[in-house]
PDB file of C-alpha atoms in Angstrom:
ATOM      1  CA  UNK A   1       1.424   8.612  -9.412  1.00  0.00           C
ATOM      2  CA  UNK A   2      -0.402   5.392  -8.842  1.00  0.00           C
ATOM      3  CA  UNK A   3       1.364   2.771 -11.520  1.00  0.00           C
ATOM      4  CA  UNK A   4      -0.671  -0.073  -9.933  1.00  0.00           C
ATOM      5  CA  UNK A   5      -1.850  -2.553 -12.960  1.00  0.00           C
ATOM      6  CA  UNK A   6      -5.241  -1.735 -11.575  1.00  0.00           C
ATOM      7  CA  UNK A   7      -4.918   1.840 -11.770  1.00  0.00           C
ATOM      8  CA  UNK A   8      -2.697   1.736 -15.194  1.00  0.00           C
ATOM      9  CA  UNK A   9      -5.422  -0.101 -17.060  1.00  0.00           C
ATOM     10  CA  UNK A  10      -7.312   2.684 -16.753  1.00  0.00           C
ATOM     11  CA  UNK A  11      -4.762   4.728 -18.681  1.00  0.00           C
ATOM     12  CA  UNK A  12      -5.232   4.127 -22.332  1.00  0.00           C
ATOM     13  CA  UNK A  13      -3.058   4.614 -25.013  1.00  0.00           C
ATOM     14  CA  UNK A  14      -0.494   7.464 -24.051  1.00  0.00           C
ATOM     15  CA  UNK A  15      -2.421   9.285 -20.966  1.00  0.00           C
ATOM     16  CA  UNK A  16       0.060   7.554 -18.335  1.00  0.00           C
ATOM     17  CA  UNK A  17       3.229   8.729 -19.918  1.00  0.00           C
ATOM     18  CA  UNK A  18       1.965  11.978 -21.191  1.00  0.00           C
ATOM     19  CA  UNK A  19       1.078  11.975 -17.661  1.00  0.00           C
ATOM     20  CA  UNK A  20       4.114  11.761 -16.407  1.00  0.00           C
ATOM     21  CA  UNK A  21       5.904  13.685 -19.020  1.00  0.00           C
ATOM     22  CA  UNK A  22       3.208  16.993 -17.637  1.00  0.00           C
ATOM     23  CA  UNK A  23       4.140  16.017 -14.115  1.00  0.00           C
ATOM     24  CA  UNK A  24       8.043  15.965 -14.676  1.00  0.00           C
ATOM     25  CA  UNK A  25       7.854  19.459 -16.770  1.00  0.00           C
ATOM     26  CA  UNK A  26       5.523  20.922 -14.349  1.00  0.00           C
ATOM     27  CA  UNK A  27       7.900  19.920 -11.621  1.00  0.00           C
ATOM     28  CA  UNK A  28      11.352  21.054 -13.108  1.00  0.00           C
ATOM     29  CA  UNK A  29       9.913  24.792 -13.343  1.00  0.00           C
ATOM     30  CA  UNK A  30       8.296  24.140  -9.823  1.00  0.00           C
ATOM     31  CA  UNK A  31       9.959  22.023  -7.469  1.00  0.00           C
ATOM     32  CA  UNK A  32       9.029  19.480  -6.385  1.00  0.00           C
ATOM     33  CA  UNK A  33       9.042  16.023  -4.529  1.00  0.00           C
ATOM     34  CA  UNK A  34       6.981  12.765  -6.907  1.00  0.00           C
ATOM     35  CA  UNK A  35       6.347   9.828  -4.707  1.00  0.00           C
ATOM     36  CA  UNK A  36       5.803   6.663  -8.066  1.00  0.00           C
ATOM     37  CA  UNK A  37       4.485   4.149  -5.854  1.00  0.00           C
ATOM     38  CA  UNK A  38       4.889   0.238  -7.531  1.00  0.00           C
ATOM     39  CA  UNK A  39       7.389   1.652  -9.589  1.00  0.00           C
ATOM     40  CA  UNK A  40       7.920  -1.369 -11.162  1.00  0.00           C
ATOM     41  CA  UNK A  41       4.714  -1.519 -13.254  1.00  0.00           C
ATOM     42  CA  UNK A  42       5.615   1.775 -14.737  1.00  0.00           C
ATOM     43  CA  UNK A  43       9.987   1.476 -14.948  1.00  0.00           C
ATOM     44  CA  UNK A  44       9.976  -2.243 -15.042  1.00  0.00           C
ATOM     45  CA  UNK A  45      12.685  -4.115 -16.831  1.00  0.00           C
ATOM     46  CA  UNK A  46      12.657  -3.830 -20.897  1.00  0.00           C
ATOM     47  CA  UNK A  47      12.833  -6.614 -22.624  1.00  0.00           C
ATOM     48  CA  UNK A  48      10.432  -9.516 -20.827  1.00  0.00           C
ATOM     49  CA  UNK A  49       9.403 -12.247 -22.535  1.00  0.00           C
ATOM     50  CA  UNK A  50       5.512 -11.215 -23.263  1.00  0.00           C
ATOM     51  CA  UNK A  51       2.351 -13.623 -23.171  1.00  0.00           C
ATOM     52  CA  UNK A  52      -1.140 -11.864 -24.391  1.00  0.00           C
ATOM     53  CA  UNK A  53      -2.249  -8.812 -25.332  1.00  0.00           C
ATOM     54  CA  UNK A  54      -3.061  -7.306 -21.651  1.00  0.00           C
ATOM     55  CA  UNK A  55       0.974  -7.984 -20.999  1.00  0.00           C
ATOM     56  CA  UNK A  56       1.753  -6.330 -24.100  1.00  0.00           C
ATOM     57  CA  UNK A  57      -0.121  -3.386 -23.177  1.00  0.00           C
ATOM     58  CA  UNK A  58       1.596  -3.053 -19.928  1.00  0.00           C
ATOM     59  CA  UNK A  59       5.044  -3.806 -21.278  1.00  0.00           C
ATOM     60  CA  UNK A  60       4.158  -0.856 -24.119  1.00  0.00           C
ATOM     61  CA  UNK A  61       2.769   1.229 -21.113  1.00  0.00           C
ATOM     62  CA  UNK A  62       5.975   0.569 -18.944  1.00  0.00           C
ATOM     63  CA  UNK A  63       8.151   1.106 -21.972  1.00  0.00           C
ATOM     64  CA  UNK A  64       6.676   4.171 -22.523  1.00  0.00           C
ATOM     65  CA  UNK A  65       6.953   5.475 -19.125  1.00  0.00           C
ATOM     66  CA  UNK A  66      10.145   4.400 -19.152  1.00  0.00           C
ATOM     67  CA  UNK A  67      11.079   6.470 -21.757  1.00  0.00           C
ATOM     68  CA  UNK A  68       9.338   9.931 -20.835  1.00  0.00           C
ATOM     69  CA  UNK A  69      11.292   9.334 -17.579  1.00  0.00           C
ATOM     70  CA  UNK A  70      15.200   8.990 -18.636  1.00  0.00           C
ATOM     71  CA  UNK A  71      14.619  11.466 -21.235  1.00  0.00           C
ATOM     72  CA  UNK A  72      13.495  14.276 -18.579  1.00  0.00           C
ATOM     73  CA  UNK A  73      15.243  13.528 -15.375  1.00  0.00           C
ATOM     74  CA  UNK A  74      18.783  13.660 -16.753  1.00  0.00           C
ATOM     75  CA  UNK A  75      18.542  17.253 -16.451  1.00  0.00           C
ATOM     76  CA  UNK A  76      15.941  18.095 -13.387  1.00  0.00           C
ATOM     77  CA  UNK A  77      17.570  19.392 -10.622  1.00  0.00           C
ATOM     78  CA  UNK A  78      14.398  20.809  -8.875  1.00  0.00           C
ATOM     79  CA  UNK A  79      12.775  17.278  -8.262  1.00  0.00           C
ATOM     80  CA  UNK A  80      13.086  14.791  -5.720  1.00  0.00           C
ATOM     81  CA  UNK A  81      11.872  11.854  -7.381  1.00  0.00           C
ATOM     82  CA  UNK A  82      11.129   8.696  -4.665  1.00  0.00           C
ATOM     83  CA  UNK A  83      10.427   5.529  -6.149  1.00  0.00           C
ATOM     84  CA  UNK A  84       8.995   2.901  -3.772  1.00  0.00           C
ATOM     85  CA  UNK A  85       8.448  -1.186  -4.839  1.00  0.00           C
ATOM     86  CA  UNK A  86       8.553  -4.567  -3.033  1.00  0.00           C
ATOM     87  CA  UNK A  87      10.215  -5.493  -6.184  1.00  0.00           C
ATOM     88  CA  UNK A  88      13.463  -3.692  -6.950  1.00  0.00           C
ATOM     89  CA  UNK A  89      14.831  -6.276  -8.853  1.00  0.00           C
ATOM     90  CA  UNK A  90      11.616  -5.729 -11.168  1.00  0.00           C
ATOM     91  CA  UNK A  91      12.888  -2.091 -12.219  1.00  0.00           C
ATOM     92  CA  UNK A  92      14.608  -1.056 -15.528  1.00  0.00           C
ATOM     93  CA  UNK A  93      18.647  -0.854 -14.486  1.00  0.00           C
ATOM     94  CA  UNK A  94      18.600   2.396 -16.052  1.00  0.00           C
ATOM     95  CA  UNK A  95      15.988   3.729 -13.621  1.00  0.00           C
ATOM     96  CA  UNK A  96      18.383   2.402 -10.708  1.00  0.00           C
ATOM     97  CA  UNK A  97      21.304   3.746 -12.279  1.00  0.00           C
ATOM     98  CA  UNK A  98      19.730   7.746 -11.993  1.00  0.00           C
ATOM     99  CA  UNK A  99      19.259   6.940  -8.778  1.00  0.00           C
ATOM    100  CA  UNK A 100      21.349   8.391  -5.914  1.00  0.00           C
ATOM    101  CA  UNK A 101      20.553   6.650  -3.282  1.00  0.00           C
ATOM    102  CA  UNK A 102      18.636   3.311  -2.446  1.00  0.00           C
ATOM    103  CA  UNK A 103      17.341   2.650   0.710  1.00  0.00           C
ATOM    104  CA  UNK A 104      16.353  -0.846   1.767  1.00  0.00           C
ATOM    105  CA  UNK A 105      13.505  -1.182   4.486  1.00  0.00           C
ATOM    106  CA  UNK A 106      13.475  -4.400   5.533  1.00  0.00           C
ATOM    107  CA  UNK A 107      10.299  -6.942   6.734  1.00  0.00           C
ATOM    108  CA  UNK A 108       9.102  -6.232   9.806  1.00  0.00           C
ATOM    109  CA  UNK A 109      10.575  -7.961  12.708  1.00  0.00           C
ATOM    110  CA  UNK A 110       8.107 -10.253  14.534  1.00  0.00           C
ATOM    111  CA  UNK A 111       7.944  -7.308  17.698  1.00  0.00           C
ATOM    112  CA  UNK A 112       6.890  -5.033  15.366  1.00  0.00           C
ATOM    113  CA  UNK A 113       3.997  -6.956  13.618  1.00  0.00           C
ATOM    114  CA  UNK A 114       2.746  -7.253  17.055  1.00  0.00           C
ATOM    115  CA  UNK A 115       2.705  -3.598  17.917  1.00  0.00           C
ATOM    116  CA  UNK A 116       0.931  -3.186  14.570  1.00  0.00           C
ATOM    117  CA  UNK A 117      -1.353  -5.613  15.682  1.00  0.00           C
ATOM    118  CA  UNK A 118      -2.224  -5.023  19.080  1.00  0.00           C
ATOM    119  CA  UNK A 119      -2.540  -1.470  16.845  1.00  0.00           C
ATOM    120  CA  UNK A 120      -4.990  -2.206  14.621  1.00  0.00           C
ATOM    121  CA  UNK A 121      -6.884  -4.846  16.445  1.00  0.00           C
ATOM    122  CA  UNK A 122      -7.473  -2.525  18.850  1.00  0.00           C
ATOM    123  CA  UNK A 123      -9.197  -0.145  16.207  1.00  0.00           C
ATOM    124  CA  UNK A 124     -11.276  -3.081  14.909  1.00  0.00           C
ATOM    125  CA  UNK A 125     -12.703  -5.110  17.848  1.00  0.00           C
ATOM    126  CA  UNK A 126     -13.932  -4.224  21.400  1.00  0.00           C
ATOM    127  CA  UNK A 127     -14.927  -6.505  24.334  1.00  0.00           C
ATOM    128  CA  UNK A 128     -18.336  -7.632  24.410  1.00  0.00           C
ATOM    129  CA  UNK A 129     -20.447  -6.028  27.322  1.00  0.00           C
ATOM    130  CA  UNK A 130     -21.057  -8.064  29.953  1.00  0.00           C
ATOM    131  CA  UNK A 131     -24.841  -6.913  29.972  1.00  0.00           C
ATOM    132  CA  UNK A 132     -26.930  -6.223  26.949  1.00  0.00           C
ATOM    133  CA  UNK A 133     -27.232  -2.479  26.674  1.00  0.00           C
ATOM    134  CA  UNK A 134     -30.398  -1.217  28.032  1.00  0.00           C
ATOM    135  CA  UNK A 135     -33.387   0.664  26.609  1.00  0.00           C
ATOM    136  CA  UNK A 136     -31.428   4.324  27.131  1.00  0.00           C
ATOM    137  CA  UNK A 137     -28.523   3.442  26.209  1.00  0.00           C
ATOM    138  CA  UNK A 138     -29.840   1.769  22.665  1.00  0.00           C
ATOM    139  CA  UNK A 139     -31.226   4.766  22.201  1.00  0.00           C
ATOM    140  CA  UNK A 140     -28.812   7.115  23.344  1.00  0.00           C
ATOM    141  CA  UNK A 141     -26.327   5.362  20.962  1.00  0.00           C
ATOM    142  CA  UNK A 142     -26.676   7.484  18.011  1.00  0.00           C
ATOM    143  CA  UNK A 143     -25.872  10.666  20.196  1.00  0.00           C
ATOM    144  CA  UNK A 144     -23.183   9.285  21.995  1.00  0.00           C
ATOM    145  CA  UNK A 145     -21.570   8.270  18.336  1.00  0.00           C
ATOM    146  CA  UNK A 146     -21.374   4.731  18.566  1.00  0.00           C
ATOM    147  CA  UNK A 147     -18.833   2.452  17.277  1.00  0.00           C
ATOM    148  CA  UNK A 148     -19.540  -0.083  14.485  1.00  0.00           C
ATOM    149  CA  UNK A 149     -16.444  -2.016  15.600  1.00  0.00           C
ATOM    150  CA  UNK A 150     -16.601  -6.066  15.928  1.00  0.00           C
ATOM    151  CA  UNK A 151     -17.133  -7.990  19.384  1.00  0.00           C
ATOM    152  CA  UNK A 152     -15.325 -10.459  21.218  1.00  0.00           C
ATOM    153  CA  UNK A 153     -15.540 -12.123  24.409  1.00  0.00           C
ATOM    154  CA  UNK A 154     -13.721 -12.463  27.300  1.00  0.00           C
ATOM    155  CA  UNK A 155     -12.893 -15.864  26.544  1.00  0.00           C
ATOM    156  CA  UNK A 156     -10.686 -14.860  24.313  1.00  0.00           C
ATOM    157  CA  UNK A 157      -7.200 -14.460  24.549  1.00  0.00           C
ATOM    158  CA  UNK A 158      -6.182 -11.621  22.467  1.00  0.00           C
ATOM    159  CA  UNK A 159      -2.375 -10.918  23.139  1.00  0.00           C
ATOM    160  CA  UNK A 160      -1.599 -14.782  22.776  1.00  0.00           C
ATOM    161  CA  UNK A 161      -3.812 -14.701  19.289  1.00  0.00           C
ATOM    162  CA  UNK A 162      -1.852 -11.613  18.207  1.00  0.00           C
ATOM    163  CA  UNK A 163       1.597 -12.335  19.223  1.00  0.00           C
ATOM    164  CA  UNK A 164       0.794 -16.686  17.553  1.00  0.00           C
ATOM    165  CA  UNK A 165      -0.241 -14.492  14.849  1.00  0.00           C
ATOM    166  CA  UNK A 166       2.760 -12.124  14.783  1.00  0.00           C
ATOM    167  CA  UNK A 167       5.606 -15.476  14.736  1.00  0.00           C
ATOM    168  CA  UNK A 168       3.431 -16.845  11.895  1.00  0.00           C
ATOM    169  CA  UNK A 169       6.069 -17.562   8.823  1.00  0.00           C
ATOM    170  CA  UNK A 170       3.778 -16.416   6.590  1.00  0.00           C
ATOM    171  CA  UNK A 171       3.280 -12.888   7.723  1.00  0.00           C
ATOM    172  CA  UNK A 172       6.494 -12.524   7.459  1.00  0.00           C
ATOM    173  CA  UNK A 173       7.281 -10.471   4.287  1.00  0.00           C
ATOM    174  CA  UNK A 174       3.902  -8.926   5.319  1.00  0.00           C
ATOM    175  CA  UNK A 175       3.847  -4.975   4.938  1.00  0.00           C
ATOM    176  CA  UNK A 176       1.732  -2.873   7.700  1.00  0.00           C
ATOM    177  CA  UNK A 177      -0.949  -2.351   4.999  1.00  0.00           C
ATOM    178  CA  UNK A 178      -1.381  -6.198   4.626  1.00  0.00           C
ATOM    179  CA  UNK A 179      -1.549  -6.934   8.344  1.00  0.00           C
ATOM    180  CA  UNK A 180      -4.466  -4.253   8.465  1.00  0.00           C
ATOM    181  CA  UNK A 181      -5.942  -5.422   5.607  1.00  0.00           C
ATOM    182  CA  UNK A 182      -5.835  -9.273   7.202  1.00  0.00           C
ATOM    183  CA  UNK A 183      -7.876  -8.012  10.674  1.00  0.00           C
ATOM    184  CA  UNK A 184     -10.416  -6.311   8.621  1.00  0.00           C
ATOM    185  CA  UNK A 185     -11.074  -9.422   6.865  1.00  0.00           C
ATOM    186  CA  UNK A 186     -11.742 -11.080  10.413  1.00  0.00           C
ATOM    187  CA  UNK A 187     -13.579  -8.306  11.606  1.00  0.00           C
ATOM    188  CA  UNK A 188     -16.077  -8.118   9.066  1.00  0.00           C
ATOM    189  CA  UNK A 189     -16.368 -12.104   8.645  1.00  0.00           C
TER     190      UNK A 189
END
């Protein structure tokens, strides 16, 4: 289940926990494994002080949720429900309480944001020929199944860039998604 606010304000009304409540029942006569991913904009904390009616729709919507979820998984043994957030502190302590166990994954360590990097840079960027291509190869290019991926030059001193870039302080709560999402940006600039 996507909870995102994006995704949530989509969901008018009741469809998110009726949602969830078809999910849950489908899954106790099933089996099952639900993944809730930002599980704090759905099982967030009751009881926040509220400023405009879009927050008031999501604190009804996460109320809601909330709800439809501690009234069905008190008795679901055929469900293995995994909650992900970069916010645990954000989620209703009743939530927490049903769970059995947390697990905490830290930040990346600065050795692993470069290998991530190196990672996805690779995917993004290539060295810049040293000739233009010619004629037949221009036209071969469609055959061949060319890449669309960004140029650099030689110039350029990738692994000192990436691993500057990995010790940066601020990448460092930075999730894998986020690093990828920060070399696209430069690759499409």
């Amino acid at each position: 289940i996507d909870t995102t606010p994006a995704s949530t304000s989509t969901l008018k009304g009741n469809q998110g926990p009726s949602e969830l409540r078809r999910l849950l029942s489908w899954a106790n006569k099933h089996g099952g494994i639900i993944i809730i991913d930002e599980a704090e904009c759905a099982l967030g904390k009751r009881g926040k002080a509220i400023q405009g009616d879009e927050q008031q729709q999501q604190q009804d919507f996460s109320r809601d949720c909330l709800n439809v979820l501690l009234s069905l998984t008190g008795t679901m043994g055929n469900i293995m429900l995994i909650l992900t957030t970069t916010n645990p502190g954000e989620l209703d302590e009743a939530v927490l309480d049903r769970m059995d166990e947390i697990i905490h994954l830290p930040s990346l360590a600065s050795t692993e944001r470069t290998c991530l990097l190196r990672s996805h840079f690779s995917r993004l960027f290539e060295l810049e020929p040293e000739q233009p291509a010619s004629f037949v190869d221009r036209m071969l290019r469609p055959i061949r199944g060319s890449t669309n991926k960004a140029h650099y030059d030689n110039k350029f001193d990738v692994m000192r860039s990436i691993s500057d870039l990995a010790t940066a302080a601020e990448l460092e709560t930075c999730s894998g998604r986020e690093l990828q999402k920060l070399l696209q940006g430069v690759a499409y600039m």
